[in-house]
mmCIF file of C-alpha atoms and ligand atoms in Angstrom:
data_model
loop_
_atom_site.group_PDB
_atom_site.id
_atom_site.type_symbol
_atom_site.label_atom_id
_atom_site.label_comp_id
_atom_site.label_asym_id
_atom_site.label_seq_id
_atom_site.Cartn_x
_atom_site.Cartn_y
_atom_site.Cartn_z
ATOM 1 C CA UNK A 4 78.653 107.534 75.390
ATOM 2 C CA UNK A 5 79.716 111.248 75.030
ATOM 3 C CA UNK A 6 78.931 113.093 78.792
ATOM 4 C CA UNK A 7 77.456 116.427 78.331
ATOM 5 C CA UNK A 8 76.953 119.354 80.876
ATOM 6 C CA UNK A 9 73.897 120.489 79.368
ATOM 7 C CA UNK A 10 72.190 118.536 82.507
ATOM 8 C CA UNK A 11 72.519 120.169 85.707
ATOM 9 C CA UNK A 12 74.627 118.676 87.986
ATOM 10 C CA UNK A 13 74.577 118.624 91.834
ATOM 11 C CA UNK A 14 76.605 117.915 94.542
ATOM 12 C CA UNK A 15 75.025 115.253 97.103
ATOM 13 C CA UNK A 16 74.840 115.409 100.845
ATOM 14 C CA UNK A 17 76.304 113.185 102.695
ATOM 15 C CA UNK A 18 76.076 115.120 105.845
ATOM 16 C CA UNK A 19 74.677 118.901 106.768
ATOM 17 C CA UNK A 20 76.254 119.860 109.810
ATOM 18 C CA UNK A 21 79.310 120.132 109.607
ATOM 19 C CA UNK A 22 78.557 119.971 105.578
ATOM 20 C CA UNK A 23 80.005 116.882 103.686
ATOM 21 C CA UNK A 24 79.072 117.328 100.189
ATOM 22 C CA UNK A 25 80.735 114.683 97.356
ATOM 23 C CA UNK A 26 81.104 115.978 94.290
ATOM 24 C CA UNK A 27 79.754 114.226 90.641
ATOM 25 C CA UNK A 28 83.030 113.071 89.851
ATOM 26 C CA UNK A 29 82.104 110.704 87.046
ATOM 27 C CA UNK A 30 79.832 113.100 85.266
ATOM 28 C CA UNK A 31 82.086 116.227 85.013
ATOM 29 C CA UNK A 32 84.154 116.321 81.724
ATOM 30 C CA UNK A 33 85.953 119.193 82.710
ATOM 31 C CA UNK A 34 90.012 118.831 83.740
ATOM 32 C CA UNK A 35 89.362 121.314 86.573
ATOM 33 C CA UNK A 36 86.447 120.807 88.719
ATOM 34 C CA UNK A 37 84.138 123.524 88.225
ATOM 35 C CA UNK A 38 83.724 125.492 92.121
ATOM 36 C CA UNK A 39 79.738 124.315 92.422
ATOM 37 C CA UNK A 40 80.730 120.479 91.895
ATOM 38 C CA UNK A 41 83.799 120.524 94.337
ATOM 39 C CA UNK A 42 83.746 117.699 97.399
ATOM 40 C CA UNK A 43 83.532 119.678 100.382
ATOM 41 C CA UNK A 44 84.676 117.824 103.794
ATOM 42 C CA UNK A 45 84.483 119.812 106.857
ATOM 43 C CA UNK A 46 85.262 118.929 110.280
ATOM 44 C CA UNK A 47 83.677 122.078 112.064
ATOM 45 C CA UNK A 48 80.480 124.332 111.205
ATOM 46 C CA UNK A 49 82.404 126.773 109.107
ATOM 47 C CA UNK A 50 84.473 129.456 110.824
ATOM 48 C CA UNK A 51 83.915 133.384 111.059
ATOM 49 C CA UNK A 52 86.155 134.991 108.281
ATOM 50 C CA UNK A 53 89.899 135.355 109.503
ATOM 51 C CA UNK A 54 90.472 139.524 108.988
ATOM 52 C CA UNK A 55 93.798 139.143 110.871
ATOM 53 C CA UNK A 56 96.256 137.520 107.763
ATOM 54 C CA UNK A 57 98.636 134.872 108.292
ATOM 55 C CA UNK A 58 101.409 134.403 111.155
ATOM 56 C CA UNK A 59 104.713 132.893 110.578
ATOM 57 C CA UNK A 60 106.148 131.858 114.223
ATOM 58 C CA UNK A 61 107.714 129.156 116.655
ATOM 59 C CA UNK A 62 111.739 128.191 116.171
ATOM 60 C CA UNK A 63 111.812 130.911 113.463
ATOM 61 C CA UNK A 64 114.964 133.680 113.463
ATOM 62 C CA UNK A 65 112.151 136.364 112.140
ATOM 63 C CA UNK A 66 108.525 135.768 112.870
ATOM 64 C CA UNK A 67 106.124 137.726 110.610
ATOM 65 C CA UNK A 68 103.037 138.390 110.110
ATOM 66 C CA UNK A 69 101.757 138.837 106.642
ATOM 67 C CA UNK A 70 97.984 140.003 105.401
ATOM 68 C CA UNK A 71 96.552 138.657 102.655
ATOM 69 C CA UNK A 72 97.439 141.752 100.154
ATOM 70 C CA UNK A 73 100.898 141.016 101.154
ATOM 71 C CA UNK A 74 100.897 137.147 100.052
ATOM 72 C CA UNK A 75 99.213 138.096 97.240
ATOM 73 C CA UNK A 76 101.789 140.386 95.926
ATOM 74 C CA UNK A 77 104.701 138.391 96.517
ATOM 75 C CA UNK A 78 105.694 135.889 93.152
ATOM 76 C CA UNK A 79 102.937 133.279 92.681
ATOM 77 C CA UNK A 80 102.946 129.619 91.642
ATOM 78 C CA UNK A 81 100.356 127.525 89.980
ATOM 79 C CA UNK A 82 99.673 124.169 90.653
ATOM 80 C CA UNK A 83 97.374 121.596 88.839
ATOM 81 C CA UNK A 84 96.873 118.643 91.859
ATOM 82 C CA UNK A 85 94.111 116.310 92.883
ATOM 83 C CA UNK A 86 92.778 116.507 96.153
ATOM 84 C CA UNK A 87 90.803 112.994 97.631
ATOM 85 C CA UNK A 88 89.999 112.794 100.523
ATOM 86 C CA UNK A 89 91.787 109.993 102.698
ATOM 87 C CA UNK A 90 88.168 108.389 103.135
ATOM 88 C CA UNK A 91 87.508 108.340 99.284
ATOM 89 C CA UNK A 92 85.202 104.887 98.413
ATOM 90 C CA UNK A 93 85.526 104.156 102.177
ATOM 91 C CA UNK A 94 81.953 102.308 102.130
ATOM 92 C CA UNK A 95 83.829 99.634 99.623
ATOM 93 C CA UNK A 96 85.721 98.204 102.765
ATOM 94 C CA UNK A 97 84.603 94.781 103.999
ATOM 95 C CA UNK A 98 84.052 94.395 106.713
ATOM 96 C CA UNK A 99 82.364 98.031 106.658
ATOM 97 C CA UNK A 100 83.639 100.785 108.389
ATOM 98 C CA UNK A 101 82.937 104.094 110.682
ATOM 99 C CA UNK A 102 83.363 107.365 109.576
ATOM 100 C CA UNK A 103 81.917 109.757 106.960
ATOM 101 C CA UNK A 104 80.342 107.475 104.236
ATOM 102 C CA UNK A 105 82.233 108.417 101.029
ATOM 103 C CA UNK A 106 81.166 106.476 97.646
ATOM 104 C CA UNK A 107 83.683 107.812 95.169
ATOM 105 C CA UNK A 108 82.842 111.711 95.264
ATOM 106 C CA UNK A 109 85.286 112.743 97.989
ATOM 107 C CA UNK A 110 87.833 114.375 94.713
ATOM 108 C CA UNK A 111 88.157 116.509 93.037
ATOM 109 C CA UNK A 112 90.920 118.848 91.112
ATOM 110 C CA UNK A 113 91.810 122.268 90.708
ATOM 111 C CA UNK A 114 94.879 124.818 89.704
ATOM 112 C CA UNK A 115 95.190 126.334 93.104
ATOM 113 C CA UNK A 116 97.623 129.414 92.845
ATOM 114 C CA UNK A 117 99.476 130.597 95.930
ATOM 115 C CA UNK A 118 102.733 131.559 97.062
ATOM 116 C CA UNK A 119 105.028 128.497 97.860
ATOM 117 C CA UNK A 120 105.474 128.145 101.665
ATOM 118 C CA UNK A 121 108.892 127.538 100.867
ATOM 119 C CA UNK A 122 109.559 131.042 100.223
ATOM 120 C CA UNK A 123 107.497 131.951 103.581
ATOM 121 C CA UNK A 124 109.779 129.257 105.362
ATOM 122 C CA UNK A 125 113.493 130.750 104.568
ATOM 123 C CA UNK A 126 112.039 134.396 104.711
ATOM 124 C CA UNK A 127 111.208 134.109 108.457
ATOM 125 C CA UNK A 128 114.468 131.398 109.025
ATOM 126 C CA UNK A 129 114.185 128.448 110.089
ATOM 127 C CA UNK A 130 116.265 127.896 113.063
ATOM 128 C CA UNK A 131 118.353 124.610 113.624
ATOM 129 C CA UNK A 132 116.038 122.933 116.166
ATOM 130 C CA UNK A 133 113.013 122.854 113.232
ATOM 131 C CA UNK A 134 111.841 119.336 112.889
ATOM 132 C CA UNK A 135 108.035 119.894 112.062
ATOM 133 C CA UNK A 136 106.130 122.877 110.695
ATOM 134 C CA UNK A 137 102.246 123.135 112.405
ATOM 135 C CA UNK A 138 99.940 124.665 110.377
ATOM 136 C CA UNK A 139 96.709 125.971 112.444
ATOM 137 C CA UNK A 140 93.281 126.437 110.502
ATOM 138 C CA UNK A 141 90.461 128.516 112.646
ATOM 139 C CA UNK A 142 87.624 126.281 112.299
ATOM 140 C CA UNK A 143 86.862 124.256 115.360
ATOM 141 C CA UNK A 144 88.228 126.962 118.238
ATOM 142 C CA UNK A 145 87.200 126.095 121.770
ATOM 143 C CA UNK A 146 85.263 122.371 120.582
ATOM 144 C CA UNK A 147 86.619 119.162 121.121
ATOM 145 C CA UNK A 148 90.135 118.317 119.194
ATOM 146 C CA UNK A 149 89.512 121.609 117.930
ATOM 147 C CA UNK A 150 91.272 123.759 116.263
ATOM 148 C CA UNK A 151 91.754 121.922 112.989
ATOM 149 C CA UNK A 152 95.603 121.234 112.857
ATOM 150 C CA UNK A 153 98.030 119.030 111.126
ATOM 151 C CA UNK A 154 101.263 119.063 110.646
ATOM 152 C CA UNK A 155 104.414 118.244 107.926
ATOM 153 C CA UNK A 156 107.846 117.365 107.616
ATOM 154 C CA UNK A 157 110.223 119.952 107.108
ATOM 155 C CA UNK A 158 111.297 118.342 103.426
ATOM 156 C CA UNK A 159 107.446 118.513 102.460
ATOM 157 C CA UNK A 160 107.207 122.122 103.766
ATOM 158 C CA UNK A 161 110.334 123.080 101.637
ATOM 159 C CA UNK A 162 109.176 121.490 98.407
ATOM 160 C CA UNK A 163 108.069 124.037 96.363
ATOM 161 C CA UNK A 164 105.361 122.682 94.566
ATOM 162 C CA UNK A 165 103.488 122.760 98.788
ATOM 163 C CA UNK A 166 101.488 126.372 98.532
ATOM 164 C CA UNK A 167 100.071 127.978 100.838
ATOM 165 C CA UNK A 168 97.278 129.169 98.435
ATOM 166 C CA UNK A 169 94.333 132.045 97.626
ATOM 167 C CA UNK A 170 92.822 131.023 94.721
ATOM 168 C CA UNK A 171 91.273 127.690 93.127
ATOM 169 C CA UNK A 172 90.700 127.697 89.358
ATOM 170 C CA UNK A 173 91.569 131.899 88.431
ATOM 171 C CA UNK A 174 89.439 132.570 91.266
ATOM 172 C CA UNK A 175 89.547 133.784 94.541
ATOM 173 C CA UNK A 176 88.931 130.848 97.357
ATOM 174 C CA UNK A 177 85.380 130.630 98.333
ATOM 175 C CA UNK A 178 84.797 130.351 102.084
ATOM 176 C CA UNK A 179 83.945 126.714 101.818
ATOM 177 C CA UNK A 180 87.344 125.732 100.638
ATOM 178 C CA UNK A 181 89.172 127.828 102.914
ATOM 179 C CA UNK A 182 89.557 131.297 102.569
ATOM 180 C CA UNK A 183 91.289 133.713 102.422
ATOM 181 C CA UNK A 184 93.880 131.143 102.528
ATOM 182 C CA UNK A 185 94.991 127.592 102.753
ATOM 183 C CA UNK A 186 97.935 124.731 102.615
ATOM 184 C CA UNK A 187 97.930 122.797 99.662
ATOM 185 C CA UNK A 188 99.947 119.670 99.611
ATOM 186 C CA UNK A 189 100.142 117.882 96.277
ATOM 187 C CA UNK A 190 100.460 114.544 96.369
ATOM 188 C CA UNK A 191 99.132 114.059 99.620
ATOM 189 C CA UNK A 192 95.949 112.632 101.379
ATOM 190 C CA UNK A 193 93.584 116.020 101.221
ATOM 191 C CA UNK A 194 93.888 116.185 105.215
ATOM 192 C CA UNK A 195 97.009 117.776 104.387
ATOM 193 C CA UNK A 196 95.712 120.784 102.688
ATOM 194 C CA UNK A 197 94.582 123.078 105.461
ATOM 195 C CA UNK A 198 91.884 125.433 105.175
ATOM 196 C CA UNK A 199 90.982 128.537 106.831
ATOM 197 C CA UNK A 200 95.151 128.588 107.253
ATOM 198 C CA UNK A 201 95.966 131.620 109.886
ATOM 199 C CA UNK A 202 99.281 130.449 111.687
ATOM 200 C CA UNK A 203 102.153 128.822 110.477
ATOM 201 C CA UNK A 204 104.623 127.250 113.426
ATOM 202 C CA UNK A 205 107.692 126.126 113.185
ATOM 203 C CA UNK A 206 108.301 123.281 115.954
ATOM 204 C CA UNK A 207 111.293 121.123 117.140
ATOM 205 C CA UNK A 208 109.056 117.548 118.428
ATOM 206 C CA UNK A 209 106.754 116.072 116.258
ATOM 207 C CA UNK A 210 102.876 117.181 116.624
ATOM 208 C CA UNK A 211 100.915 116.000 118.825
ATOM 209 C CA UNK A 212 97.468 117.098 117.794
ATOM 210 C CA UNK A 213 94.698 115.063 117.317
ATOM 211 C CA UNK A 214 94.215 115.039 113.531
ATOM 212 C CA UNK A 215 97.920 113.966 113.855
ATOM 213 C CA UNK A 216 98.461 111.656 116.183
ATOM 214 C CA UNK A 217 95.078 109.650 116.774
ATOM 215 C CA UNK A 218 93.405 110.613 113.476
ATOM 216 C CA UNK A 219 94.227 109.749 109.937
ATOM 217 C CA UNK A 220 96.165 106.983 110.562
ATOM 218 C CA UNK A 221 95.549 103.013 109.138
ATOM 219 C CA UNK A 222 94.885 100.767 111.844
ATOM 220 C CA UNK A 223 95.308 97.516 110.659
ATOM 221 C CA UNK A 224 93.327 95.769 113.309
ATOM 222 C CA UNK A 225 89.408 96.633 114.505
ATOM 223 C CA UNK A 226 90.765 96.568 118.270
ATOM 224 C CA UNK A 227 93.845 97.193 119.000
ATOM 225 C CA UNK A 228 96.382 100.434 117.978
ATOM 226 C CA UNK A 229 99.352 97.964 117.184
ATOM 227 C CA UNK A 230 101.204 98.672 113.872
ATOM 228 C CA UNK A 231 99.057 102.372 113.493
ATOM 229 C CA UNK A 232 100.698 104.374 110.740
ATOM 230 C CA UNK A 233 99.999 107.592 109.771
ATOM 231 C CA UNK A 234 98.050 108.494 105.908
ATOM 232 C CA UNK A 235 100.191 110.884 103.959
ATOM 233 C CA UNK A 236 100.915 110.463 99.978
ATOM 234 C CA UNK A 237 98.292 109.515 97.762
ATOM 235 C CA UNK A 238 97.920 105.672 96.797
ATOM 236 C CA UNK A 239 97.927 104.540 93.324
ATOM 237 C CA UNK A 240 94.518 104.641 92.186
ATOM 238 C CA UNK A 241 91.760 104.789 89.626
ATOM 239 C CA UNK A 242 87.914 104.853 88.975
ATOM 240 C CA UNK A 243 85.733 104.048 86.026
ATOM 241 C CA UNK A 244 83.214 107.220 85.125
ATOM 242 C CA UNK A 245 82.012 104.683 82.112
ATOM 243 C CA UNK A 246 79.819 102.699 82.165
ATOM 244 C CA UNK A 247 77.949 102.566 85.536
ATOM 245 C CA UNK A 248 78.205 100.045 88.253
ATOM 246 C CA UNK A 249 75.037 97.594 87.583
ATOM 247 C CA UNK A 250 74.519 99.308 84.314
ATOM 248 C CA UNK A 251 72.642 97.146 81.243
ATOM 249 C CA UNK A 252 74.384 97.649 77.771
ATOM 250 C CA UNK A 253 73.811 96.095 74.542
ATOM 251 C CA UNK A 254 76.298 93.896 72.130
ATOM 252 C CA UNK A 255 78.393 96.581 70.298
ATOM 253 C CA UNK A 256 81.171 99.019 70.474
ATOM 254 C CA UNK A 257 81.604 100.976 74.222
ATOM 255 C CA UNK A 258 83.532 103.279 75.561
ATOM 256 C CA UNK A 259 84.894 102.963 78.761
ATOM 257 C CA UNK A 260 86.661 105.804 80.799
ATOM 258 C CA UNK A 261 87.750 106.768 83.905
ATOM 259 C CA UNK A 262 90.658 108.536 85.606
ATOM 260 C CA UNK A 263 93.514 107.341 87.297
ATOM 261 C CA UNK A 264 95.675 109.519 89.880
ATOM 262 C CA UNK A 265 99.244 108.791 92.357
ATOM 263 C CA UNK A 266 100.748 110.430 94.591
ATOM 264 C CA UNK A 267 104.177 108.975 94.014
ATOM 265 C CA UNK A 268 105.616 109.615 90.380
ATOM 266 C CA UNK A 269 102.940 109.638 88.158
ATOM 267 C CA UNK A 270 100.689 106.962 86.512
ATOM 268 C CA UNK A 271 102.576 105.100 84.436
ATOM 269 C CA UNK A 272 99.593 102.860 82.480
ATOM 270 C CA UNK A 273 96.231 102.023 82.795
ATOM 271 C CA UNK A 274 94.972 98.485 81.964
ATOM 272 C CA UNK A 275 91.339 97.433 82.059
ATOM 273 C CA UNK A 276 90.179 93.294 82.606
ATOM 274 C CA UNK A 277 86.667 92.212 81.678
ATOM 275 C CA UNK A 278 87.302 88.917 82.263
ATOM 276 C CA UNK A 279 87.887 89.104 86.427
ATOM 277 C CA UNK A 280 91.775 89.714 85.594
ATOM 278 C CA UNK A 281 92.540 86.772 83.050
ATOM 279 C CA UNK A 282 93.009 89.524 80.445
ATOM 280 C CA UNK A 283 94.299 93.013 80.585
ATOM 281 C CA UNK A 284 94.608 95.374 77.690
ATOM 282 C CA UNK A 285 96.274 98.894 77.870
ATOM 283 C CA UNK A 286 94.092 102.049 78.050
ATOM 284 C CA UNK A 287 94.841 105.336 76.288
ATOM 285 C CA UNK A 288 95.805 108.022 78.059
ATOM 286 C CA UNK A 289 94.675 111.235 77.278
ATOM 287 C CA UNK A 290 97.415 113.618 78.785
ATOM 288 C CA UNK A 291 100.996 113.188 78.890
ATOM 289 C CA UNK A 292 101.087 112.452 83.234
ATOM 290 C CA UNK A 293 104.544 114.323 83.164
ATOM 291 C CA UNK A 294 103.519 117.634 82.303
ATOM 292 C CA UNK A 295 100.772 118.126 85.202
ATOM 293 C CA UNK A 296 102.743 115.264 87.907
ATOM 294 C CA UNK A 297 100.137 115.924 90.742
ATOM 295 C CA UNK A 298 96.662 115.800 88.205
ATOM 296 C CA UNK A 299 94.331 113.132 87.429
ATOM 297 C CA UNK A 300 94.742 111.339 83.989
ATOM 298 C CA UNK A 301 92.109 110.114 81.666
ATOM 299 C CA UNK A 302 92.033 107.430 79.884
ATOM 300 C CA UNK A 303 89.507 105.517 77.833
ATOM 301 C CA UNK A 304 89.580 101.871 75.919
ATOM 302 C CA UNK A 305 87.268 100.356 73.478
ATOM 303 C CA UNK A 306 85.146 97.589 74.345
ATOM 304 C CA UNK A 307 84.047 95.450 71.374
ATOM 305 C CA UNK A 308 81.585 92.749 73.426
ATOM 306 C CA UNK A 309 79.642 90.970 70.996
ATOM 307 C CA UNK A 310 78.563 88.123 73.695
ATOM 308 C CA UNK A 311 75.362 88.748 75.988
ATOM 309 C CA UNK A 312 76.018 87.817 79.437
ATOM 310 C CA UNK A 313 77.349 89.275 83.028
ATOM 311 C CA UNK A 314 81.086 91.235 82.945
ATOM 312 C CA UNK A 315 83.223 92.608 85.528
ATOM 313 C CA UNK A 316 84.901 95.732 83.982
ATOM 314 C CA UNK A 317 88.291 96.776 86.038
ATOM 315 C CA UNK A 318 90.776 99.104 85.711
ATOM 316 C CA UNK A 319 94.254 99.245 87.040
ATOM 317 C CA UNK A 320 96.182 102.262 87.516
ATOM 318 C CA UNK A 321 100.191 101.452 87.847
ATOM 319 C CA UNK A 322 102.689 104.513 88.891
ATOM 320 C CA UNK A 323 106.412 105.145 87.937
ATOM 321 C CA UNK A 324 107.142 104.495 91.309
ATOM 322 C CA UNK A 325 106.227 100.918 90.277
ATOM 323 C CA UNK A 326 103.532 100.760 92.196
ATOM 324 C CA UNK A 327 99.955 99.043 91.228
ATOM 325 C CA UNK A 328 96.321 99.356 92.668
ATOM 326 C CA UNK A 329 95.744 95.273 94.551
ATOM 327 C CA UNK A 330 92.748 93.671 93.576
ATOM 328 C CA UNK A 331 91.653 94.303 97.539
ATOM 329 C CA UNK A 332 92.524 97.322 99.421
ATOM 330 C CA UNK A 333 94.012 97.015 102.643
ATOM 331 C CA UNK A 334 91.369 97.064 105.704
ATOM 332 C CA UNK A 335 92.424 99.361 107.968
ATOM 333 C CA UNK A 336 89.661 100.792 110.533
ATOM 334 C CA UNK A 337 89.608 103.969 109.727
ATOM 335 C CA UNK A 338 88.548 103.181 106.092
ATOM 336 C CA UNK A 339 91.462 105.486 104.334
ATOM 337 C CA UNK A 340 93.481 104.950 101.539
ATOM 338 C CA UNK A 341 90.817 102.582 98.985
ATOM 339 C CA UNK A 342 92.436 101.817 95.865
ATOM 340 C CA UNK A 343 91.142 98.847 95.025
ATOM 341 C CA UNK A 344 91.253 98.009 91.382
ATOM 342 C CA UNK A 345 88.347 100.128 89.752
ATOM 343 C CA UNK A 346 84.838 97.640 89.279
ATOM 344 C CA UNK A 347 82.104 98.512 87.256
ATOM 345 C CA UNK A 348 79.538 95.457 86.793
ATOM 346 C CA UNK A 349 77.528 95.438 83.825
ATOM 347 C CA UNK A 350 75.169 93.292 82.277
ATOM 348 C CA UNK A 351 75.280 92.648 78.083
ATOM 349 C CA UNK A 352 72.015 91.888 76.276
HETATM 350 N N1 MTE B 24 90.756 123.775 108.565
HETATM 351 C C1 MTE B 24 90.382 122.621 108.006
HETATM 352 N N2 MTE B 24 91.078 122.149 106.967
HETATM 353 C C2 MTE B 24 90.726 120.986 106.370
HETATM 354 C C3 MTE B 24 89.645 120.230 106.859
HETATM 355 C C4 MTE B 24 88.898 120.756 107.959
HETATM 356 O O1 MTE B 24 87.904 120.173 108.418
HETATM 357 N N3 MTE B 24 89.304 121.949 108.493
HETATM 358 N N4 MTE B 24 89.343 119.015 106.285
HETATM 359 C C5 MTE B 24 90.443 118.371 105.544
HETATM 360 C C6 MTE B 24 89.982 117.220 104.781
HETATM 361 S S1 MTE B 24 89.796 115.778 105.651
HETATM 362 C C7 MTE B 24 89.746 117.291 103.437
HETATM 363 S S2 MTE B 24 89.311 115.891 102.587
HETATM 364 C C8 MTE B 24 89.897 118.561 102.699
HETATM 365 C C9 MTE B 24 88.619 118.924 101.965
HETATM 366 O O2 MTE B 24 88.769 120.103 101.255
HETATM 367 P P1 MTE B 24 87.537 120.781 100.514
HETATM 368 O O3 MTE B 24 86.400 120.921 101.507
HETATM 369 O O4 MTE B 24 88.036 122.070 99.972
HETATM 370 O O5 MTE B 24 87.128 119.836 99.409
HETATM 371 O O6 MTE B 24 90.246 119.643 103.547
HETATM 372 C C10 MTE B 24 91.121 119.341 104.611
HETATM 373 N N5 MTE B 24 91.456 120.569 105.311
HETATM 374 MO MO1 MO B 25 89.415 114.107 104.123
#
């Protein structure tokens, strides 16, 4: 089947206020999601446009404060990363979870271009005590757990692929995904990436904000906090754009495709069962994972099924850091981190 944008595609709601939008992911051909098909997840009503640029302060030998012209100048960086949310495919957990209901539109990708915080980091001097850096967004001011703020380690916060970014795809950020400016943590859980970024602090204890400490974390057990740990890199993971969940096909030749994404090394193969696992044949990929580490990979295999009947298609995603998508995802009540093998059911006539 060849996907073509000459139908319109839409986001879909999944809930107006604060808007959660997921985004068409297995319709969109294009490497880089285009701006009006980007997942939006928002925690607040969006916040009044920050005028006052970006503040660099706590255990810091030089705090500054930097407008946006001023990032903007300075050398940038490109980056082509993922971002899913942590709650991706969340209504696939059994038994079902809380939270926002997520099929499998909360990703989406983008070349976000920014200046690394690194630079930001050893400009202002980070003093000895430094064991965290804070990074404030303005959304959520005077509500409950608000405002929106998470934290990273210091080695995270010097790597310098970690931007703190202005534009998504050549263009400016929109207001939805954060502007003038936000974090951007490749490789990470999308709760990393910051939006609406407007101070920067260095701290010497760990974090104890509520998106931190109580929030995005897997518990493994419905009542109890024991064994709570928190959701940072990206499992290894994959979905299958082609064909459709529930779809009916006839004998022949098919396509199937999907993508497949990690947050540790990069994806390594692909392999696709239709026989509930028995079998598993390699998929092709179509970019070389090493040259874009923190972006999606597609990959597609021909399906020759001659025999009518009822198939599982799966797909398998398996990273150089040797690790490979279970055939359940963990339960954890929260609902984070899905990456169960990829299922499509399909019937053959
Ligand atoms: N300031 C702020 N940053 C935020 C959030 C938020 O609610 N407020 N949501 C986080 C979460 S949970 C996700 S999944 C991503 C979503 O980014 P997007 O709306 O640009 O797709 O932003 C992250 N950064
Ligand atoms: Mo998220």
């Amino acid at each position: 089947m060849k996907l073509s944008r000459q139908q319109p595609l839409f986001r879909e709601t999944i809930t107006i206020q604060p808007e959660n939008q997921s985004s068409p992911v297995r319709w969109i051909t294009d490497w880089k999601t285009p701006d009006d098909l980007w997942y939006r997840r928002n925690h607040y009503p969006y916040p009044a446009p920050n005028l006052d640029g970006l503040q660099v302060v706590g255990v810091v030998q030089r705090p500054l404060t930097l407008s946006c012209e001023e990032i903007r100048s300075r050398p940038a960086k490109s980056v082509v990363a993922v971002m899913e949310c942590a709650g991706n495919r969340r209504t696939l957990f059994r038994p079902r979870v809380y939270g926002v209901p997520w099929n499998e539109g909360a990703i989406s990708q983008a070349e976000w271009t920014g200046v690394p915080l690194r630079d930001l980091l050893l400009e202002a001097g980070i003093c000895s005590t430094a064991r965290e850096v804070v990074f404030w967004g303005t959304d959520g001011e005077g509500e409950e757990n608000g405002p929106f703020a998470r934290s990273l380690p210091l080695g995270k916060s010097l790597h310098p692929d970690t931007l703190v970014a202005y534009a998504q795809n050549g263009q400016l950020l929109s207001p939805e995904h954060g502007a003038p400016l936000r974090l951007i943590v490749p490789g990470w859980y999308a709760m990393a990436s910051v939006k609406w970024l407007s101070r920067i602090e260095v701290i010497t204890e760990p974090f104890q904000g509520y998106y931190q400490k109580e929030d995005y974390h897997y518990y493994p057990f419905p009542d109890s906090d024991e064994g709570k740990r928190p959701v940072t890199v990206l499992r290894v993971n994959s979905l299958i754009r082609h064909p459709h969940d529930f779809s009916v096909l006839k004998t022949g030749h098919h396509r199937v495709e999907g993508l497949a994404w990690t947050g540790k090394g990069v994806i390594r193969r692909v392999e696709v069962s239709v026989d509930r696992g028995a079998h598993w044949y390699s998929a092709q990929l179509q970019q070389r994972p090493w040259h874009h580490p923190y972006a999606w990979v597609q990959w597609s295999w021909n399906w020759k099924t001659l025999q009518p009947g009822k198939y599982e298609i799966w797909s398998r995603a398996v990273d150089t850091a040797g690790r490979m998508q279970p055939l359940r995802a963990k339960w954890n009540r929260k609902g984070y981190g899905y990456n169960a093998v990829g299922r499509s059911r399909v019937q053959v006539e």
